[in-house]
Every structure is written in structure tokens, then in C-alpha cells.
Amino acid sequence: MPARANISLRELQDADESAFSARPAAFHRYLQDQANGLRRVRVAEWQGEFAGYVTLLWVAEDPALRDDALPEVSDLQVLPGFRGRGIGSVLMDEIESIAATRCEAVGLTVGLHSGYGRAQRMYVLRGYVPDGSGVLIDGSAVPEGSTIRLDDNPIVTLRLTKALRGAV
């Protein structure tokens, strides 16, 4: 049976709270944003079990994406026991399709250290390209010649964008 046949997608629900036990504030914000139409949240289940999620912000948190009126793919997560099964790609297919109903392009930021290696590769293979602003710390460009520490506090990222074909 093809792997995609084991994956189903749906919106975030109240019942998903336990899957966010380490991030309850994020869960409640995502649920509220979804209810208010500010964010789309897609949950992936593998054979009926919560396996991951991704969100799309219609008004980006990233200042440059917001200035360019691009929605922002935010917080793609595939739980460790479900990685390598194509779940991240299915979630991205879905969220890009949703974005294409209203926009011609979409953006995101990705961390630079090796913990984001799989995501970096996936985004490039999906056609995301750097926007040319260089390395960012908390959304602001790092000046040339700076010394930085690659970790998540503050988060060091690269901004990527992708043109969406078939945008309405």
C-alpha cells in the first residue's frame, strides 16, 4: 500500500490538545487563530494517529513577508516516530494548495543549524529559494562580518519564498 494512502489530513481540533503537551500556548493560539480565519492549520494522521501538523498565516509574522503581502508557512512539525514517511511533503502540498487559493507566492523561514537539515533539504527540493536578505536573527538581517551562534535562542534563520503555480 502506498505511504500516502496511510496519511489523512484535517483541521486542528480541541481533541488534539494532548499532542501539544509541550507547547500548550501554541495549541491554544493556533486553535483561536484558525477559528478567527487568521491561520490555517492542517493536521496529518498516520493510520488514524496524530503524526504532525503545519500552519499557514495569512498575515505573516516575518516582517519582510508581511511587507510583501505573502502568507507564511509556519511551524511544520512531524513527530519523530513518523518521519521519513512523506508526511511533511503531504502537509506542504496541502498548505501550498491552500495558499494558492489567495496568493501567487508563499514564504517561510528555516533554521540554519543541523537540526533543521531535513527541512532545509525538503524546502529546496520543493522549489523554495532564498529571498536574498541573507541570514536573519529574529527576522532581522545579520550584518556582514558578524559573528553569530547557531541555535534557537535567538533563532537564526534564512527566509525562503516560492512562486505558486495555478494561483487563483
Tab-separated table of C-alpha atoms in Angstrom:
chain	number	residue	atom	x	y	z
A	1	MET	CA	0.000	0.000	0.000
A	2	PRO	CA	1.450	3.426	-0.939
A	3	ALA	CA	2.565	5.519	2.034
A	4	ARG	CA	0.236	8.406	1.113
A	5	ALA	CA	-2.721	6.071	1.487
A	6	ASN	CA	-1.879	5.897	5.208
A	7	ILE	CA	-1.998	9.693	5.624
A	8	SER	CA	-5.167	11.680	6.200
A	9	LEU	CA	-5.416	15.439	6.684
A	10	ARG	CA	-7.843	17.549	8.670
A	11	GLU	CA	-8.138	20.815	10.604
A	12	LEU	CA	-6.848	21.209	14.146
A	13	GLN	CA	-9.424	20.177	16.770
A	14	ASP	CA	-9.883	20.608	20.525
A	15	ALA	CA	-9.125	16.894	20.902
A	16	ASP	CA	-5.558	17.490	19.617
A	17	GLU	CA	-4.521	19.325	22.791
A	18	SER	CA	-2.640	16.309	24.177
A	19	ALA	CA	-0.412	16.228	21.083
A	20	PHE	CA	0.745	19.740	22.051
A	21	SER	CA	1.505	18.905	25.695
A	22	ALA	CA	4.959	20.518	25.433
A	23	ARG	CA	3.504	23.648	23.754
A	24	PRO	CA	0.031	24.320	25.161
A	25	ALA	CA	0.191	28.073	24.452
A	26	ALA	CA	0.917	27.388	20.772
A	27	PHE	CA	-2.004	24.947	20.592
A	28	HIS	CA	-4.473	27.476	22.021
A	29	ARG	CA	-3.141	30.282	19.793
A	30	TYR	CA	-3.378	28.071	16.693
A	31	LEU	CA	-6.902	26.965	17.541
A	32	GLN	CA	-8.018	30.563	18.162
A	33	ASP	CA	-6.290	31.874	15.019
A	34	GLN	CA	-7.905	29.096	12.996
A	35	ALA	CA	-11.342	29.993	14.385
A	36	ASN	CA	-10.758	33.663	13.531
A	37	GLY	CA	-9.579	32.929	9.987
A	38	LEU	CA	-6.064	34.262	10.632
A	39	ARG	CA	-4.319	30.917	10.286
A	40	ARG	CA	-4.997	27.634	8.546
A	41	VAL	CA	-3.849	24.549	10.437
A	42	ARG	CA	-3.545	21.143	8.835
A	43	VAL	CA	-3.052	18.042	10.958
A	44	ALA	CA	-1.716	14.803	9.479
A	45	GLU	CA	-2.716	11.447	10.842
A	46	TRP	CA	-0.876	8.241	10.004
A	47	GLN	CA	-3.373	5.378	10.080
A	48	GLY	CA	-5.570	7.439	12.425
A	49	GLU	CA	-2.759	8.520	14.792
A	50	PHE	CA	-1.679	12.183	15.191
A	51	ALA	CA	1.581	12.428	13.224
A	52	GLY	CA	2.231	16.119	12.593
A	53	TYR	CA	0.911	19.489	11.512
A	54	VAL	CA	1.678	22.689	9.634
A	55	THR	CA	0.189	26.166	9.801
A	56	LEU	CA	-0.252	28.978	7.285
A	57	LEU	CA	-0.516	32.565	8.472
A	58	TRP	CA	-2.422	34.753	6.045
A	59	VAL	CA	-0.653	37.794	7.515
A	60	ALA	CA	2.954	36.781	8.085
A	61	GLU	CA	4.766	37.284	11.370
A	62	ASP	CA	8.007	37.721	9.415
A	63	PRO	CA	8.219	41.464	8.644
A	64	ALA	CA	9.552	41.146	5.074
A	65	LEU	CA	6.971	38.540	4.107
A	66	ARG	CA	4.260	40.721	5.652
A	67	ASP	CA	5.522	43.776	3.736
A	68	ASP	CA	5.376	41.733	0.505
A	69	ALA	CA	1.838	40.527	1.393
A	70	LEU	CA	2.976	36.886	1.329
A	71	PRO	CA	1.387	34.312	3.593
A	72	GLU	CA	3.828	32.451	5.826
A	73	VAL	CA	4.175	28.706	6.221
A	74	SER	CA	4.854	28.341	9.912
A	75	ASP	CA	5.715	25.542	12.306
A	76	LEU	CA	5.876	22.411	10.173
A	77	GLN	CA	6.199	19.536	12.634
A	78	VAL	CA	6.317	15.801	12.019
A	79	LEU	CA	6.575	13.766	15.200
A	80	PRO	CA	9.850	11.797	15.410
A	81	GLY	CA	8.239	8.354	15.163
A	82	PHE	CA	6.553	9.314	11.876
A	83	ARG	CA	9.430	10.940	9.996
A	84	GLY	CA	10.618	9.537	6.684
A	85	ARG	CA	7.113	8.548	5.568
A	86	GLY	CA	6.319	11.526	3.338
A	87	ILE	CA	4.097	13.229	5.917
A	88	GLY	CA	5.958	16.548	5.709
A	89	SER	CA	5.597	16.581	1.924
A	90	VAL	CA	1.882	15.819	2.110
A	91	LEU	CA	1.404	18.611	4.664
A	92	MET	CA	3.349	21.029	2.442
A	93	ASP	CA	1.354	20.012	-0.656
A	94	GLU	CA	-1.849	20.787	1.235
A	95	ILE	CA	-0.751	24.095	2.763
A	96	GLU	CA	0.679	25.341	-0.562
A	97	SER	CA	-2.592	24.426	-2.249
A	98	ILE	CA	-4.483	26.431	0.373
A	99	ALA	CA	-2.129	29.406	-0.068
A	100	ALA	CA	-2.562	29.265	-3.864
A	101	THR	CA	-6.283	29.965	-3.491
A	102	ARG	CA	-5.450	33.528	-2.441
A	103	CYS	CA	-1.795	34.236	-3.289
A	104	GLU	CA	0.727	33.840	-6.079
A	105	ALA	CA	3.636	33.044	-3.737
A	106	VAL	CA	4.335	31.917	-0.201
A	107	GLY	CA	7.257	32.329	2.194
A	108	LEU	CA	8.805	30.772	5.255
A	109	THR	CA	11.897	30.893	7.411
A	110	VAL	CA	14.015	27.896	8.289
A	111	GLY	CA	16.639	27.474	10.971
A	112	LEU	CA	20.260	27.135	9.903
A	113	HIS	CA	21.703	24.566	12.297
A	114	SER	CA	21.752	20.849	11.500
A	115	GLY	CA	18.573	20.203	13.492
A	116	TYR	CA	16.741	21.794	10.551
A	117	GLY	CA	18.694	19.836	7.922
A	118	ARG	CA	15.771	17.697	6.740
A	119	ALA	CA	13.510	20.734	6.463
A	120	GLN	CA	16.176	22.725	4.581
A	121	ARG	CA	16.558	19.949	2.011
A	122	MET	CA	12.810	19.461	1.624
A	123	TYR	CA	12.155	23.175	1.060
A	124	VAL	CA	14.885	23.477	-1.586
A	125	LEU	CA	13.660	20.340	-3.366
A	126	ARG	CA	10.134	21.810	-3.341
A	127	GLY	CA	11.333	24.953	-5.136
A	128	TYR	CA	11.806	27.392	-2.257
A	129	VAL	CA	14.659	29.841	-2.828
A	130	PRO	CA	16.376	32.361	-0.561
A	131	ASP	CA	14.906	35.838	-0.888
A	132	GLY	CA	18.372	37.430	-0.899
A	133	SER	CA	18.227	39.019	2.546
A	134	GLY	CA	20.844	36.658	3.983
A	135	VAL	CA	20.943	35.209	7.461
A	136	LEU	CA	18.364	36.526	9.919
A	137	ILE	CA	18.222	36.714	13.692
A	138	ASP	CA	14.648	37.014	14.915
A	139	GLY	CA	13.637	38.287	11.460
A	140	SER	CA	16.334	40.971	11.085
A	141	ALA	CA	19.252	40.699	8.672
A	142	VAL	CA	22.636	39.933	10.206
A	143	PRO	CA	25.229	42.493	9.083
A	144	GLU	CA	28.159	41.254	7.025
A	145	GLY	CA	31.140	40.370	9.226
A	146	SER	CA	29.015	39.492	12.251
A	147	THR	CA	29.732	36.511	14.434
A	148	ILE	CA	26.654	34.528	15.391
A	149	ARG	CA	25.826	31.397	17.331
A	150	LEU	CA	23.620	28.901	15.504
A	151	ASP	CA	20.890	27.895	17.894
A	152	ASP	CA	17.257	28.682	18.603
A	153	ASN	CA	17.720	31.443	21.160
A	154	PRO	CA	17.642	33.773	19.350
A	155	ILE	CA	16.555	31.797	16.317
A	156	VAL	CA	18.907	32.109	13.347
A	157	THR	CA	17.112	31.565	10.037
A	158	LEU	CA	17.070	32.008	6.297
A	159	ARG	CA	13.966	33.398	4.554
A	160	LEU	CA	12.750	31.403	1.550
A	161	THR	CA	9.936	32.050	-0.924
A	162	LYS	CA	8.190	30.016	-3.599
A	163	ALA	CA	6.040	31.013	-6.551
A	164	LEU	CA	2.813	29.009	-6.565
A	165	ARG	CA	1.630	27.873	-9.985
A	166	GLY	CA	-2.095	27.916	-10.556
A	167	ALA	CA	-2.744	30.669	-8.042
A	168	VAL	CA	-6.272	31.972	-8.330
